[in-house]
Amino acid sequence: MLRFILTRVSLIIPTFIGITLLAFFLIRLVPGDPIETMAGERGIDAARHEQLRKEFGFDKPIFVQYGVYISRVLQGDLGKSLVTQAPVWSEFKALFPATMELAICAILFALVLGLPAGMIAAIRRNSIFDHGVMGISLAGYSMPIFWWGLILILVFSVQLDLTPVSGRIDVLYYIEPVTGFLLIDSLLSGEEGAFASAVEHLILPTIVLGTVPLAVIARMTRSAMLEVLGEDYIRTAKAKGLSRYRIIVLHALRNALIPVVTVIGLQVGVLFTGAILTETIFSWPGVGKWLIDAIFRRDYPVLQGGALLLGIVVMSVNLLVDLAYGLINPRIRHNR
Amino acid sequence: MALLEIENLSVEFPTQGGIMRAVDGVSLKLEEGEVLGVVGESGSGKSVTMLALMGLVPFPGRVRADKLSFNGRDLLTISDRERRKLTGKDVAMIFQEPTTSLNPCFTIGFQLTETLRLHEGMDRRAARRRAIELLDQVGIPSAESRLSAFPHQLSGGMNQRVMIAMAIACNPKLLIADEPTTALDVTIQAQILDLLINLQKERNMALVMITHDMGVIAETAKRIMVMYAGQIMEERAAEDLFASPQHPYTSALLAALPENSKGSRLSTIPGVVPGLYDRPKGCLFSPRCAYATEHSRSVRPELRPWAGGQIRCHYPLGDSSRTARINADHPLDAEAAS
Ligand SMILES: Nc1ncnc2c1ncn2[C@@H]1O[C@H](COP(=O)(O)OP(=O)(O)O)[C@@H](O)[C@H]1O
Ligand SMILES: [Mg+2]
């Protein structure tokens, strides 16, 4: 197990280098620079432009710029936003809980619906329910996030007027950030209606972001269950006289969860990508929207730092999922 | 009253090519404490017969019988709930592949105590104590420390011992062992067989020992049932069957034993067990039988009482009039008949 963790951790260094390289060079391939976008419509004369470029260090050769950037990162300095002048780290810290809250809700939504749906589909194989679950999940899996988000807004917010269109909570409330998770903070604040408002704002983004993981989890649970139910040890469990419920929920599900957890691990990266789109659609004040805004402003330090920090988050979550995998799969736990 | 009574049991599997009859008209009685050996080549329906008795025939198999009773309970009409109280308690089964038969995600201790807590209503501590006793009885060294082991940490032989411990946990009246040693090393096979036989004697439980190896059964069983293509071909006391097999199939199986082989070559039975498409109209063994006649090719023999047991053959080997009758029925292989 220790070796297992160490190999995982040792992968972090090359991944870290990869992320910094990508984030650094990709954004510089995009035409335009931060000075132009800051100057905006008014424009800027060439001399002043050149002077500012020198000030920001953009005139140096690009590899020198990268070297300077990396050495600062290694000292823990991610730089300051070119737009707000606030340190990248403190902006990220303030915004990240919103993204995390959305991601957690989405994955819970996917698990709470996907596990039982996949299980029942497997048990009632080839029934109408099974075909329904498989059909819907295929549709859900292929749904583009932007389109799906807009459809839901049109139906539930515009037509039915059931849910708010954007933001995390109604503007009426000011919630002191304690944990950064509004669901918790709104309860702590004791303000009447704040929690309900936070929940209302979460519903659509959660559905939009949770749809792909939901589809993946439902399908994976079904196929894993089908395989497990044909195993010898399930026949043994029946031969012991155990109840159907216990066989399915304990003996079968426990084994079926192993591939499902692997799939959830693979979904973590997808989830954060989805979060960036979802936050943009719903004006969700998280790191996703922050990054998108940074792209438009060519705010290099924010983009580089944000991508790096998000990458670290995805890697850490992946590591946690791998540990969970080791915990539920005794064969891994003892062999490595 | 017999412990187990089966009359005319059939199991069918609907397949794309038609209906596969895995068990065909099996009738059987077993007394308390009796040891029955079930032999036959692979695919002859030994496992499915016993799974039917356990109520474990996999979907979409269909089970039919005129009578299926165990310990005075009618298994054909029993509710699922009542049946679950019997299975694992009064009748238990162990399987061919011990390692895959145990759940890889749970410890040996968990899987063993689970049975005890369910059927005997023991609390955690009592079940644990009893589990250690059981592991001890099936010859697992340092039993207590093995409780927290997972199946993949034990050898196949050890896992089969665990399966046996689980099966005998609630003192079953009947234990079905489905080729319990086939997947194990030769040296371990004998140990597991000895263990099963000793447990059977100590507890006086009935034991059905399935195998495709006549040699295994010779020392074990009082009575032997020979199956072929889902049917009982011969069923008699072990001594009688070994001394004077009555069915040509039994005789061929015995001749195929290494110790009975003449010269250095092993004799085998030519041909294969009929499947879904090549099931003969008459005697199922007739395509491979040295004594087949036109009559036996077209008329299926009934299972009938013979020589202190049952047989399904037109021309039992011990029948003094068989040569004359074979000749009268147009033998297909003139040499064999003479
Ligand atoms: N689940 C199933 N579906 C279809 N056919 C089956 C199934 N299980 C067993 N059979 C068929 O039933 C026959 C008897 O099988 P089995 O009882 O396992 O044989 P044995 O134990 O004597 O080797 C075989 O021909 C096998 O193909
Ligand atoms: Mg078998």
XYZ file of C-alpha atoms and ligand atoms in Angstrom:
702
model
C 0.000 0.000 0.000
C 2.822 2.396 0.873
C 4.509 1.702 -2.447
C 1.194 2.232 -4.159
C 0.902 5.693 -2.599
C 4.530 6.549 -3.342
C 4.220 5.669 -7.031
C 1.114 7.823 -7.220
C 2.816 10.724 -5.496
C 5.915 10.480 -7.688
C 3.691 11.009 -10.723
C 2.818 14.449 -9.391
C 6.140 16.012 -10.433
C 5.954 15.300 -14.179
C 2.265 16.234 -14.163
C 3.154 19.498 -12.434
C 5.751 20.315 -15.095
C 3.285 19.406 -17.840
C 0.580 21.672 -16.473
C 2.884 24.673 -16.081
C 4.233 24.204 -19.607
C 0.783 23.908 -21.135
C -0.748 26.780 -19.208
C 2.239 29.004 -19.902
C 2.636 28.461 -23.624
C -0.926 27.821 -24.738
C -2.240 31.161 -23.563
C 0.662 32.938 -25.240
C -0.314 31.336 -28.536
C -3.580 33.275 -28.404
C -3.320 36.576 -30.309
C -3.417 39.781 -28.291
C -1.769 40.537 -24.974
C -2.905 41.761 -21.572
C -1.843 45.337 -22.309
C -4.113 45.575 -25.319
C -7.071 44.127 -23.451
C -6.470 46.480 -20.517
C -6.304 49.434 -22.829
C -9.533 48.251 -24.414
C -11.381 50.276 -27.066
C -9.373 53.381 -26.483
C -6.206 51.809 -27.798
C -2.703 52.621 -26.796
C 0.212 54.203 -28.602
C 3.146 52.034 -29.573
C 5.736 53.661 -27.315
C 3.597 53.328 -24.206
C 2.775 49.733 -25.214
C 6.451 48.907 -25.496
C 7.172 50.509 -22.157
C 4.452 48.488 -20.421
C 5.680 45.283 -22.064
C 9.083 45.961 -20.574
C 7.541 46.648 -17.177
C 5.715 43.307 -17.150
C 8.745 41.497 -18.555
C 6.961 40.413 -21.753
C 9.837 41.646 -23.886
C 12.223 38.964 -22.649
C 12.614 35.686 -24.594
C 9.728 33.377 -23.783
C 11.908 30.667 -22.200
C 13.431 33.215 -19.887
C 9.924 34.288 -18.914
C 9.053 30.635 -18.238
C 12.188 30.188 -16.142
C 11.388 33.263 -14.070
C 7.806 32.053 -13.637
C 8.837 28.567 -12.523
C 11.389 29.826 -10.036
C 8.727 32.096 -8.505
C 6.211 29.237 -8.377
C 8.737 27.048 -6.614
C 9.072 29.797 -3.995
C 5.319 29.687 -3.568
C 4.679 32.911 -5.467
C 1.993 32.539 -8.109
C 2.076 36.207 -8.958
C -0.658 38.831 -9.004
C -3.590 39.269 -11.316
C -2.795 41.812 -13.993
C -6.356 43.059 -13.752
C -7.135 43.240 -10.042
C -3.550 43.307 -8.727
C -4.645 40.800 -6.088
C -2.445 37.749 -5.479
C -3.576 34.792 -7.567
C -3.507 32.514 -4.559
C -5.833 34.647 -2.480
C -8.307 34.982 -5.349
C -8.248 31.231 -5.885
C -8.683 30.587 -2.185
C -11.727 32.813 -2.059
C -13.385 31.335 -5.143
C -12.462 27.673 -4.892
C -15.019 26.673 -2.228
C -17.834 27.640 -4.608
C -16.433 25.308 -7.262
C -15.851 22.553 -4.750
C -19.360 22.878 -3.386
C -20.804 22.581 -6.882
C -18.566 19.629 -7.764
C -19.393 17.781 -4.560
C -23.118 18.314 -5.037
C -22.864 17.143 -8.644
C -20.997 13.962 -7.781
C -23.377 13.218 -4.895
C -26.310 13.774 -7.224
C -24.735 11.363 -9.707
C -24.056 8.735 -7.036
C -27.421 8.955 -5.310
C -29.278 8.442 -8.571
C -26.731 6.475 -10.574
C -25.937 3.659 -8.142
C -29.525 2.546 -7.529
C -30.497 3.052 -11.165
C -27.602 0.905 -12.359
C -28.307 -1.719 -9.719
C -31.997 -2.004 -10.497
C -31.293 -2.046 -14.225
C -28.911 -4.959 -13.686
C -31.329 -6.891 -11.502
C -34.216 -6.297 -13.901
C -32.106 -6.907 -16.935
C -33.870 -6.307 -20.263
C -36.933 -4.865 -18.524
C -38.470 -1.557 -19.555
C -36.678 0.074 -16.623
C -33.360 -1.278 -17.828
C -33.875 -0.066 -21.381
C -35.075 3.283 -20.051
C -32.038 3.795 -17.819
C -29.639 2.787 -20.567
C -31.321 5.017 -23.143
C -31.494 8.062 -20.892
C -27.921 7.624 -19.737
C -26.682 7.425 -23.300
C -28.515 10.663 -24.032
C -27.141 12.246 -20.849
C -23.638 11.204 -21.703
C -23.808 12.806 -25.124
C -25.389 16.056 -23.911
C -23.215 19.153 -24.493
C -23.078 21.067 -21.204
C -23.793 24.469 -22.717
C -26.865 23.276 -24.556
C -28.171 21.258 -21.627
C -27.685 24.185 -19.228
C -29.512 26.597 -21.490
C -32.409 24.142 -21.988
C -32.803 23.728 -18.244
C -32.689 27.494 -17.707
C -35.277 28.011 -20.425
C -37.646 25.436 -18.995
C -37.258 25.775 -15.234
C -36.221 29.406 -14.824
C -37.804 31.195 -17.743
C -40.966 29.186 -18.495
C -41.817 27.711 -15.114
C -40.082 30.354 -12.985
C -39.064 27.715 -10.441
C -35.366 28.307 -10.086
C -33.048 31.322 -10.201
C -30.938 31.830 -13.324
C -27.583 32.710 -11.865
C -25.416 33.180 -8.807
C -25.054 31.224 -5.603
C -27.606 32.952 -3.418
C -30.160 35.744 -3.562
C -28.658 39.259 -3.378
C -30.809 39.927 -0.312
C -28.527 37.833 1.811
C -25.051 38.584 2.923
C -23.442 35.465 4.292
C -20.185 35.695 6.197
C -17.860 33.067 4.691
C -16.874 30.580 7.373
C -16.275 27.364 5.491
C -16.786 28.858 2.044
C -19.520 26.319 1.426
C -22.693 28.355 1.198
C -24.947 25.468 2.170
C -23.147 25.311 5.509
C -22.468 29.009 5.951
C -26.089 29.935 5.249
C -27.189 27.568 7.997
C -24.558 28.966 10.364
C -25.627 32.522 9.613
C -29.060 31.786 11.032
C -30.622 34.098 8.461
C -34.099 32.987 7.602
C -34.486 31.713 4.033
C -30.784 31.895 3.262
C -30.328 28.141 3.179
C -33.367 27.627 0.972
C -32.085 30.286 -1.392
C -28.667 28.634 -1.576
C -30.304 25.298 -2.325
C -32.490 26.808 -5.045
C -29.452 28.311 -6.705
C -27.599 25.004 -6.583
C -30.266 22.817 -8.178
C -29.781 23.542 -11.877
C -25.967 23.790 -11.861
C -25.828 20.514 -9.928
C -28.036 18.774 -12.473
C -26.095 20.191 -15.411
C -22.716 19.266 -13.999
C -23.892 15.931 -12.578
C -25.506 14.611 -15.729
C -22.422 13.132 -17.379
C -21.098 11.494 -14.187
C -24.629 10.237 -13.514
C -24.794 8.576 -16.912
C -21.339 7.080 -16.524
C -21.982 5.802 -13.011
C -25.360 4.281 -13.916
C -23.898 2.427 -16.893
C -20.819 1.275 -15.033
C -22.825 0.119 -12.018
C -25.136 -1.864 -14.273
C -22.400 -3.648 -16.150
C -20.352 -4.287 -13.009
C -23.438 -5.638 -11.230
C -24.289 -7.920 -14.131
C -20.831 -9.352 -14.080
C -20.700 -9.760 -10.325
C -24.134 -11.397 -10.098
C -22.838 -14.252 -12.247
C -19.850 -14.908 -9.998
C -19.362 -18.077 -7.999
C -19.392 -16.266 -4.674
C -22.906 -15.000 -5.344
C -24.004 -18.604 -5.809
C -22.262 -19.359 -2.496
C -24.128 -16.502 -0.841
C -27.401 -17.953 -2.111
C -26.374 -21.415 -0.938
C -25.890 -19.940 2.532
C -29.542 -18.932 2.570
C -28.900 -15.189 2.714
C -31.737 -12.858 1.763
C -31.881 -11.421 -1.723
C -31.442 -7.928 -0.352
C -28.317 -8.839 1.573
C -26.840 -10.659 -1.410
C -27.366 -7.708 -3.728
C -26.612 -4.803 -1.432
C -23.754 -6.376 0.489
C -22.107 -9.202 -1.424
C -22.687 -8.018 -4.982
C -22.568 -4.231 -4.622
C -19.385 -4.302 -2.596
C -17.621 -5.991 -5.501
C -19.373 -3.960 -8.178
C -18.194 -0.744 -6.486
C -14.570 -1.497 -7.347
C -14.855 -0.680 -11.065
C -17.343 2.091 -10.280
C -14.826 3.850 -8.035
C -12.223 3.616 -10.790
C -14.625 5.293 -13.156
C -15.422 8.032 -10.643
C -11.687 8.669 -10.386
C -11.493 9.088 -14.138
C -14.460 11.447 -13.988
C -12.804 13.917 -11.613
C -10.899 15.700 -14.370
C -14.000 15.730 -16.565
C -15.967 17.106 -13.646
C -13.739 20.154 -13.210
C -13.741 20.834 -16.936
C -17.521 20.663 -16.785
C -17.499 22.951 -13.776
C -15.768 25.663 -15.801
C -18.554 25.567 -18.403
C -21.329 25.223 -15.849
C -20.064 28.174 -13.822
C -19.989 30.288 -16.945
C -23.585 29.440 -17.832
C -24.920 30.093 -14.356
C -22.551 32.940 -13.429
C -21.430 30.767 -10.564
C -18.708 32.692 -8.749
C -16.126 29.916 -8.695
C -12.689 29.324 -10.157
C -14.174 28.177 -13.457
C -15.753 31.490 -14.249
C -12.642 33.239 -12.925
C -10.484 31.292 -15.395
C -12.785 31.976 -18.343
C -12.733 35.698 -17.517
C -8.948 35.521 -17.280
C -8.764 34.077 -20.783
C -10.681 37.007 -22.209
C -8.484 39.463 -20.322
C -5.262 37.609 -21.187
C -4.594 37.667 -17.469
C -1.566 35.375 -17.739
C -0.738 34.961 -14.030
C -4.332 34.053 -13.148
C -4.539 31.519 -15.960
C -1.196 29.939 -15.172
C -1.774 29.865 -11.440
C -5.392 28.806 -11.718
C -4.619 25.938 -14.080
C -1.797 24.823 -11.829
C -3.907 24.940 -8.674
C -6.830 23.184 -10.341
C -4.412 20.568 -11.622
C -3.160 20.006 -8.099
C -6.748 19.676 -6.876
C -7.584 17.113 -9.579
C -4.441 15.142 -8.785
C -5.177 15.167 -5.055
C -8.756 14.052 -5.604
C -7.511 11.328 -7.911
C -5.104 10.223 -5.249
C -7.920 10.111 -2.702
C -10.032 8.044 -5.097
C -7.120 5.676 -5.571
C -6.809 5.320 -1.819
C -10.534 4.622 -1.596
C -10.036 2.013 -4.306
C -7.344 0.378 -2.236
C -9.656 0.399 0.767
C -12.569 -1.314 -0.944
C -10.408 -3.748 -2.867
C -8.574 -5.981 -0.399
C -6.490 -7.522 -3.172
C -4.808 -4.163 -3.812
C -4.438 -3.405 -0.148
C -2.378 -6.485 0.563
C -0.482 -7.027 -2.631
C 1.223 -3.716 -2.962
C -38.962 -41.853 5.568
C -36.003 -41.004 3.389
C -34.105 -37.768 4.039
C -34.207 -36.820 0.391
C -36.643 -37.979 -2.252
C -36.441 -36.918 -5.857
C -38.831 -38.244 -8.471
C -38.568 -37.540 -12.170
C -36.579 -34.327 -11.881
C -35.871 -32.401 -15.076
C -34.084 -29.123 -15.637
C -34.282 -27.320 -18.946
C -32.442 -24.265 -20.236
C -34.059 -22.397 -23.093
C -31.257 -21.414 -25.473
C -31.157 -19.777 -28.874
C -30.810 -23.194 -30.513
C -33.745 -24.723 -28.639
C -34.362 -26.235 -25.238
C -31.323 -27.741 -23.567
C -32.319 -30.583 -21.278
C -29.560 -30.606 -18.679
C -31.302 -33.036 -16.300
C -33.733 -35.613 -17.605
C -35.943 -37.770 -15.397
C -33.694 -38.178 -12.373
C -35.160 -40.127 -9.465
C -33.247 -40.661 -6.262
C -33.667 -41.514 -2.590
C -31.154 -40.759 0.096
C -31.313 -41.889 3.733
C -29.951 -39.992 6.697
C -26.215 -40.396 7.086
C -25.849 -42.051 3.696
C -22.966 -41.346 1.329
C -23.828 -41.208 -2.341
C -21.286 -40.861 -5.109
C -22.347 -39.204 -8.333
C -20.108 -39.838 -11.334
C -20.190 -39.113 -15.037
C -18.238 -37.184 -17.621
C -18.345 -33.379 -17.645
C -21.627 -32.037 -18.896
C -23.663 -35.009 -17.764
C -25.856 -32.932 -15.460
C -24.374 -33.783 -12.079
C -24.037 -30.181 -10.910
C -27.349 -28.992 -12.274
C -29.182 -31.867 -10.553
C -27.816 -30.772 -7.195
C -28.313 -27.072 -7.897
C -31.969 -27.888 -8.585
C -32.203 -29.504 -5.193
C -30.658 -26.394 -3.608
C -32.961 -24.094 -5.559
C -29.922 -22.543 -7.237
C -30.549 -23.296 -10.896
C -29.515 -20.098 -12.676
C -31.995 -18.101 -14.722
C -33.533 -18.982 -17.201
C -33.399 -22.651 -16.163
C -36.735 -24.390 -15.484
C -36.996 -27.068 -12.829
C -39.752 -29.691 -12.879
C -40.271 -32.756 -10.743
C -43.014 -35.113 -9.626
C -41.582 -35.008 -6.151
C -38.809 -33.102 -4.472
C -38.807 -33.487 -0.738
C -36.160 -32.992 1.887
C -36.534 -33.969 5.508
C -40.300 -34.189 5.064
C -40.567 -30.721 3.456
C -41.954 -30.394 -0.029
C -39.419 -28.249 -1.865
C -41.721 -27.779 -4.856
C -44.300 -25.738 -2.973
C -42.154 -24.223 -0.231
C -41.973 -20.423 -0.055
C -38.708 -18.658 -0.801
C -38.423 -17.527 2.777
C -38.899 -21.019 4.175
C -36.484 -22.408 1.662
C -33.792 -19.933 2.691
C -34.140 -21.221 6.242
C -33.224 -24.684 4.978
C -30.436 -23.833 2.555
C -27.154 -23.250 4.269
C -28.529 -24.789 7.439
C -29.960 -28.284 6.889
C -28.588 -28.708 3.414
C -25.312 -27.145 2.376
C -23.139 -27.267 -0.699
C -19.498 -26.760 -1.587
C -18.188 -26.158 -5.063
C -15.432 -26.960 -7.459
C -13.526 -23.641 -7.369
C -12.987 -22.764 -3.713
C -11.186 -19.505 -4.374
C -13.820 -17.926 -6.600
C -16.574 -19.356 -4.418
C -15.549 -17.078 -1.569
C -16.279 -13.372 -1.756
C -12.970 -11.539 -2.387
C -14.122 -8.418 -0.520
C -14.857 -9.979 2.839
C -12.700 -11.728 5.385
C -12.933 -15.432 6.055
C -14.218 -14.581 9.509
C -16.993 -12.382 8.181
C -18.155 -14.970 5.683
C -18.088 -17.739 8.244
C -19.833 -15.878 11.040
C -22.432 -14.567 8.626
C -23.910 -18.057 8.307
C -23.844 -18.640 12.049
C -25.493 -15.343 12.850
C -28.178 -15.854 10.243
C -29.194 -19.425 10.979
C -28.195 -19.870 14.609
C -28.966 -16.344 15.728
C -25.579 -16.081 17.439
C -24.209 -12.738 18.559
C -20.899 -11.485 17.244
C -18.789 -12.963 19.997
C -20.430 -16.367 20.063
C -20.227 -16.619 16.299
C -16.569 -15.698 16.392
C -15.810 -18.332 18.975
C -17.701 -20.949 16.980
C -15.951 -19.883 13.764
C -12.569 -20.510 15.375
C -13.761 -23.961 16.476
C -14.953 -24.732 12.970
C -11.710 -23.625 11.307
C -9.907 -25.786 13.812
C -12.089 -28.766 12.955
C -11.419 -28.478 9.246
C -7.691 -28.476 9.931
C -6.778 -24.843 9.457
C -3.723 -24.029 11.586
C -3.756 -20.932 13.833
C -7.436 -20.548 13.181
C -7.923 -17.366 15.161
C -5.483 -15.363 13.094
C -7.034 -16.633 9.861
C -10.358 -15.001 10.667
C -9.075 -11.666 9.406
C -7.554 -13.117 6.238
C -9.047 -12.555 2.816
C -9.568 -15.479 0.412
C -6.772 -14.347 -1.909
C -4.318 -14.699 0.958
C -5.042 -18.412 1.352
C -4.252 -21.361 -0.898
C -6.950 -23.213 -2.833
C -6.844 -26.083 -0.372
C -7.225 -23.714 2.589
C -10.105 -21.950 0.902
C -11.840 -25.269 0.311
C -11.421 -25.995 4.011
C -13.036 -22.649 4.737
C -15.899 -23.531 2.388
C -16.294 -26.839 4.220
C -16.274 -25.068 7.575
C -18.980 -22.727 6.297
C -21.024 -25.639 4.973
C -20.921 -27.644 8.198
C -21.337 -24.575 10.421
C -24.996 -25.263 11.166
C -24.757 -29.054 11.308
C -26.482 -29.826 8.030
C -28.311 -33.096 7.530
C -27.053 -33.195 3.968
C -23.835 -31.902 2.468
C -23.397 -31.760 -1.279
C -19.797 -31.626 -2.451
C -19.582 -30.777 -6.130
C -16.182 -31.937 -7.349
C -14.561 -30.478 -4.220
C -11.051 -31.542 -5.163
C -10.974 -31.115 -8.931
C -9.346 -27.681 -8.805
C -6.750 -28.630 -6.187
C -3.229 -30.048 -6.269
C -3.083 -33.828 -6.206
C -1.464 -33.914 -2.778
C -4.186 -31.693 -1.333
C -7.005 -33.675 -2.964
C -6.563 -36.670 -0.689
C -6.475 -34.448 2.414
C -9.717 -32.742 1.502
C -11.401 -36.063 0.739
C -10.249 -37.487 4.069
C -11.542 -34.410 5.822
C -14.955 -34.730 4.187
C -15.212 -38.432 4.982
C -14.173 -37.906 8.599
C -16.650 -35.095 9.067
C -19.373 -37.224 7.519
C -18.645 -40.056 9.961
C -18.350 -37.819 13.016
C -21.578 -36.002 12.350
C -23.448 -38.764 10.576
C -24.614 -36.366 7.930
C -25.679 -37.514 4.497
C -23.088 -36.699 1.855
C -23.449 -36.426 -1.892
C -20.042 -36.500 -3.485
C -19.976 -35.427 -7.099
C -16.937 -36.221 -9.199
C -15.967 -37.254 -12.660
C -13.296 -39.473 -11.191
C -14.382 -43.024 -10.389
C -11.233 -43.510 -8.337
C -12.174 -40.750 -5.908
C -15.551 -42.219 -5.218
C -14.442 -45.830 -4.766
C -13.213 -45.367 -1.190
C -15.888 -42.895 -0.215
C -19.375 -43.856 -1.221
C -21.747 -46.576 -0.135
C -23.871 -46.079 -3.174
C -22.993 -44.766 -6.617
C -25.094 -43.046 -9.202
C -23.745 -42.902 -12.750
C -25.078 -40.035 -14.860
C -24.880 -39.494 -18.571
C -26.364 -36.655 -20.634
C -28.707 -35.650 -17.829
C -29.954 -39.153 -17.086
C -29.174 -41.749 -14.451
C -27.636 -44.706 -16.262
C -26.962 -46.916 -13.279
C -27.397 -46.521 -9.542
C -26.294 -49.297 -7.183
C -24.335 -50.175 -4.073
C -20.699 -49.240 -4.568
C -19.248 -52.732 -4.047
C -21.689 -54.285 -6.489
C -21.127 -51.596 -9.062
C -17.386 -51.975 -8.948
C -17.517 -55.781 -8.894
C -20.050 -56.158 -11.671
C -21.045 -53.013 -13.515
C -24.385 -53.503 -15.227
C -24.411 -50.617 -17.692
C -21.971 -50.615 -20.612
C -21.274 -46.951 -19.784
C -20.330 -47.777 -16.183
C -18.182 -50.581 -17.434
C -16.454 -48.245 -19.876
C -15.858 -45.652 -17.112
C -14.289 -48.336 -14.918
C -12.146 -49.581 -17.763
C -10.882 -46.025 -18.216
C -9.441 -45.953 -14.675
C -5.632 -45.940 -14.756
C -5.343 -48.974 -12.467
C -7.633 -50.988 -14.740
C -5.916 -50.110 -17.954
C -4.499 -53.076 -19.804
C -0.993 -52.466 -20.966
C 0.372 -48.973 -20.866
C -2.371 -47.143 -22.746
C -5.363 -45.655 -21.026
C -8.589 -46.746 -22.564
C -11.053 -43.952 -23.201
C -14.628 -43.995 -24.361
C -14.755 -42.858 -27.979
C -17.178 -40.024 -28.803
C -18.603 -37.226 -26.649
C -21.643 -36.583 -24.476
C -24.541 -35.590 -26.750
C -25.425 -31.912 -26.679
C -28.439 -29.933 -27.743
C -28.397 -30.925 -31.411
C -27.194 -34.524 -31.440
C -29.421 -36.005 -28.749
C -30.281 -39.498 -29.968
C -33.869 -40.677 -30.190
C -33.195 -43.953 -28.415
C -30.721 -44.703 -25.659
C -28.574 -41.606 -25.112
C -25.443 -43.727 -24.864
C -26.175 -45.789 -27.980
C -23.919 -43.772 -30.346
C -20.939 -44.663 -28.175
C -22.092 -48.105 -27.023
C -20.364 -51.253 -28.246
C -23.623 -53.171 -27.887
C -26.011 -50.784 -29.601
C -28.756 -52.320 -31.688
C -31.367 -50.913 -34.000
C -33.802 -51.316 -31.139
C -31.671 -49.363 -28.634
C -31.047 -46.664 -31.222
C -34.758 -46.045 -31.628
C -36.313 -46.842 -28.248
C -35.240 -44.930 -25.123
C -34.813 -47.365 -22.198
C -36.668 -46.578 -18.965
C -34.958 -46.259 -15.596
C -35.902 -49.575 -13.928
C -35.005 -51.537 -10.797
C -32.129 -53.934 -11.396
C -29.644 -55.889 -9.345
C -30.429 -54.091 -6.083
C -30.463 -50.636 -7.710
C -31.639 -48.899 -10.848
C -30.472 -49.099 -14.427
C -31.361 -47.497 -17.739
C -30.328 -50.060 -20.335
C -32.028 -52.585 -22.635
C -29.245 -55.105 -22.205
C -27.698 -55.005 -18.719
C -24.347 -56.738 -18.633
C -25.474 -59.232 -15.981
C -28.572 -60.286 -17.905
C -28.153 -63.908 -18.993
C -30.462 -63.481 -21.967
C -28.739 -60.312 -23.279
C -26.689 -61.888 -26.057
C -29.723 -63.579 -27.507
C -31.762 -60.388 -27.265
C -29.026 -58.229 -28.759
C -28.766 -60.616 -31.688
C -32.533 -60.602 -32.160
C -32.535 -56.766 -32.119
C -30.134 -56.393 -35.047
C -26.781 -55.477 -33.511
C -24.990 -52.610 -35.235
C -21.593 -54.021 -34.384
C -21.746 -57.778 -35.014
C -18.385 -58.456 -33.447
C -19.235 -56.934 -30.107
C -22.450 -58.883 -29.792
C -20.992 -62.313 -30.286
N -26.852 -21.812 -17.033
C -26.901 -22.733 -18.018
N -27.428 -22.424 -19.222
C -27.467 -23.327 -20.211
N -27.013 -24.581 -20.110
C -26.474 -24.954 -18.940
C -26.391 -24.055 -17.828
N -25.808 -24.697 -16.797
C -25.539 -25.943 -17.239
N -25.944 -26.101 -18.522
C -25.818 -27.312 -19.334
O -26.300 -28.400 -18.612
C -25.511 -29.542 -18.853
C -25.134 -30.201 -17.559
O -24.213 -29.364 -16.892
P -23.588 -29.741 -15.481
O -24.643 -30.206 -14.557
O -22.794 -28.571 -15.050
O -22.626 -30.941 -15.845
P -21.611 -31.683 -14.886
O -21.691 -31.061 -13.537
O -22.053 -33.104 -14.889
O -20.275 -31.520 -15.514
C -24.319 -29.103 -19.660
O -24.471 -29.550 -20.979
C -24.365 -27.617 -19.614
O -23.975 -27.082 -20.850
Mg -20.195 -29.928 -12.586
